Tab-separated table of C-alpha atoms in Angstrom:
chain	number	residue	atom	x	y	z
A	1	MET	CA	-0.637	12.444	8.568
A	2	TYR	CA	-0.586	10.350	5.412
A	3	PHE	CA	1.344	7.114	5.411
A	4	LYS	CA	1.110	6.091	1.755
A	5	GLU	CA	0.696	7.715	-1.650
A	6	ILE	CA	-0.384	5.569	-4.586
A	7	ASN	CA	-0.111	6.607	-8.243
A	8	ILE	CA	-2.627	5.585	-10.925
A	9	PRO	CA	-0.684	5.894	-14.179
A	10	GLU	CA	-2.884	4.097	-16.707
A	11	LEU	CA	-6.160	6.066	-16.555
A	12	SER	CA	-7.129	9.655	-17.282
A	13	SER	CA	-7.629	12.018	-14.372
A	14	GLU	CA	-11.101	13.002	-15.661
A	15	LYS	CA	-12.339	9.407	-15.751
A	16	ILE	CA	-11.042	8.731	-12.248
A	17	GLU	CA	-12.714	11.888	-10.920
A	18	ARG	CA	-16.014	11.055	-12.628
A	19	ASN	CA	-16.052	7.509	-11.238
A	20	ILE	CA	-15.091	8.579	-7.726
A	21	ARG	CA	-17.839	11.217	-7.650
A	22	LEU	CA	-20.369	8.792	-9.142
A	23	LEU	CA	-19.684	6.073	-6.547
A	24	SER	CA	-19.575	8.337	-3.464
A	25	LEU	CA	-22.237	9.769	-1.215
A	26	LYS	CA	-21.532	13.401	-0.393
A	27	ARG	CA	-21.244	14.440	3.248
A	28	HIS	CA	-20.884	17.959	4.652
A	29	THR	CA	-18.750	17.269	7.718
A	30	SER	CA	-15.281	15.874	8.191
A	31	LEU	CA	-15.019	12.115	7.812
A	32	ASP	CA	-12.795	11.831	10.886
A	33	PHE	CA	-15.927	11.990	13.015
A	34	LYS	CA	-18.252	9.886	10.854
A	35	TYR	CA	-19.321	6.468	12.092
A	36	VAL	CA	-19.784	4.157	9.118
A	37	SER	CA	-20.307	0.574	10.155
A	38	THR	CA	-23.430	-0.441	8.307
A	39	TYR	CA	-24.346	-0.711	4.703
A	40	ILE	CA	-26.020	2.333	3.250
A	41	ASN	CA	-28.970	1.254	1.166
A	42	GLU	CA	-27.837	2.972	-2.029
A	43	PRO	CA	-26.899	0.866	-5.031
A	44	ASN	CA	-23.362	1.250	-6.344
A	45	LYS	CA	-22.086	3.543	-3.609
A	46	PHE	CA	-18.685	2.552	-2.221
A	47	PHE	CA	-17.651	5.633	-0.249
A	48	LEU	CA	-18.756	8.563	1.800
A	49	GLY	CA	-17.139	11.689	0.398
A	50	TYR	CA	-16.251	15.051	1.876
A	51	GLU	CA	-15.128	17.826	-0.463
A	52	ASN	CA	-13.365	21.088	0.298
A	53	LYS	CA	-11.525	23.615	-1.898
A	54	ASN	CA	-8.418	21.504	-2.470
A	55	ARG	CA	-9.288	17.850	-2.017
A	56	ILE	CA	-11.867	15.091	-1.802
A	57	ASP	CA	-11.728	12.720	1.174
A	58	LEU	CA	-13.328	9.282	0.958
A	59	LEU	CA	-14.283	6.786	3.641
A	60	ARG	CA	-15.129	3.227	2.612
A	61	ILE	CA	-18.664	2.144	3.451
A	62	SER	CA	-18.284	-1.062	5.435
A	63	SER	CA	-20.493	-3.836	6.722
A	64	PRO	CA	-21.348	-4.432	10.378
A	65	PHE	CA	-18.874	-7.344	10.386
A	66	GLU	CA	-16.035	-4.937	9.583
A	67	LYS	CA	-16.713	-2.725	12.600
A	68	LEU	CA	-13.413	-3.639	14.289
A	69	LEU	CA	-11.254	-2.638	11.345
A	70	PRO	CA	-9.444	0.679	11.808
A	71	LYS	CA	-10.891	3.091	9.260
A	72	MET	CA	-8.775	4.728	6.569
A	73	ILE	CA	-9.438	7.935	4.708
A	74	VAL	CA	-8.469	8.208	1.039
A	75	THR	CA	-7.580	11.696	-0.207
A	76	PHE	CA	-7.575	12.838	-3.831
A	77	GLU	CA	-6.204	16.296	-4.599
A	78	LYS	CA	-8.623	18.132	-6.912
A	79	ASN	CA	-5.878	19.237	-9.279
A	80	ASN	CA	-4.581	15.659	-9.738
A	81	PHE	CA	-6.728	12.545	-9.596
A	82	LYS	CA	-3.785	10.456	-10.832
A	83	SER	CA	-2.731	9.660	-7.252
A	84	TYR	CA	-4.276	9.312	-3.842
A	85	LYS	CA	-3.052	9.341	-0.270
A	86	LEU	CA	-4.057	7.141	2.645
A	87	ARG	CA	-4.319	7.997	6.311
A	88	PHE	CA	-6.104	6.648	9.356
A	89	LYS	CA	-9.146	8.315	10.869
A	90	LEU	CA	-8.423	10.376	13.959
A	91	ILE	CA	-9.602	7.728	16.446
A	92	SER	CA	-7.529	5.026	14.722
A	93	MET	CA	-4.469	7.288	14.778
A	94	ILE	CA	-4.899	7.928	18.505
A	95	LEU	CA	-5.212	4.191	19.084
A	96	ILE	CA	-2.027	3.504	17.092
A	97	ILE	CA	-0.131	6.066	19.160
A	98	LEU	CA	-1.424	4.652	22.458
A	99	LEU	CA	-0.708	1.025	21.545
A	100	THR	CA	2.757	1.787	20.203
A	101	THR	CA	3.588	3.914	23.257
A	102	ALA	CA	2.457	1.109	25.576
A	103	LEU	CA	4.639	-1.391	23.707
A	104	VAL	CA	7.712	0.871	23.672
A	105	LEU	CA	7.340	1.720	27.369
A	106	ASN	CA	6.877	-1.940	28.231
A	107	ILE	CA	10.048	-2.840	26.326
A	108	PHE	CA	11.893	0.024	28.029
A	109	TYR	CA	10.823	-1.072	31.525
A	110	SER	CA	11.641	-4.703	30.710
A	111	ILE	CA	15.174	-3.721	29.681
A	112	LYS	CA	15.533	-1.413	32.679
A	113	SER	CA	14.423	-4.037	35.214
A	114	GLY	CA	16.305	-6.869	33.517
A	115	LYS	CA	13.256	-9.124	33.250
A	116	LEU	CA	10.251	-9.344	30.964
A	117	GLU	CA	7.264	-7.382	32.268
A	118	SER	CA	4.236	-9.564	33.002
A	119	ASP	CA	1.918	-7.833	30.514
A	120	PHE	CA	4.409	-7.665	27.634
A	121	ILE	CA	2.871	-10.612	25.750
A	122	LEU	CA	-0.632	-9.136	26.067
A	123	ILE	CA	0.475	-5.710	24.820
A	124	LEU	CA	2.432	-7.285	21.955
A	125	PHE	CA	-0.574	-9.427	20.997
A	126	ILE	CA	-2.918	-6.408	21.011
A	127	ASN	CA	-0.458	-4.422	18.868
A	128	LEU	CA	-0.009	-7.234	16.355
A	129	THR	CA	-3.769	-7.765	16.145
A	130	PHE	CA	-4.374	-4.067	15.525
A	131	TYR	CA	-1.689	-3.942	12.809
A	132	LEU	CA	-3.142	-7.046	11.156
A	133	LEU	CA	-6.616	-5.469	11.141
A	134	ALA	CA	-5.132	-2.253	9.700
A	135	PHE	CA	-3.472	-4.282	6.930
A	136	VAL	CA	-6.805	-5.945	6.094
A	137	GLU	CA	-8.503	-2.523	5.916
A	138	TYR	CA	-5.661	-1.230	3.720
A	139	LYS	CA	-6.203	-4.108	1.274
A	140	LEU	CA	-9.998	-3.609	1.272
A	141	VAL	CA	-9.678	0.134	0.631
A	142	ASN	CA	-7.233	-0.367	-2.242
A	143	LYS	CA	-9.450	-3.048	-3.775
A	144	LYS	CA	-12.485	-0.752	-3.554
A	145	ILE	CA	-10.564	2.199	-5.075
A	146	GLU	CA	-9.363	-0.019	-7.926
A	147	LYS	CA	-12.931	-1.194	-8.526
A	148	ALA	CA	-14.186	2.396	-8.491
A	149	ILE	CA	-11.616	3.802	-10.915
A	150	ASN	CA	-12.242	0.958	-13.372
A	151	TRP	CA	-16.050	1.334	-13.161
A	152	ASN	CA	-17.593	1.171	-16.649
A	153	LYS	CA	-21.064	2.677	-16.336
């Protein structure tokens, strides 16, 4: 389930495809199950890539300090590299659903009982922290994609 599609109007589709392929390490299994928390000792590699018939999925290679950030997968359709879509990895999506469900149920029970549930603040804090970390990852992924598509080597 993609949550954002971003268009790249100013560059040619061929140049974007060439740069993305050049700056990615190819993997042969789905990126939803890849654990990427350490630097890969390859110069000028920004992503792990998984390719199938219709699309190329990318996962940003991150440092050990970024382990807590929810991971996002970038998808380029092979017939159009002028836009890409963003989605969370499977584990991050499950965590979003669980945290949001806990918050909604806590609000529901607070309204139903007429008083604020004791763990409401904790659940709200955990949700806000997760969404803040997701926003940071979103910014990092977009910055890395922008750097990759403007690569000049």
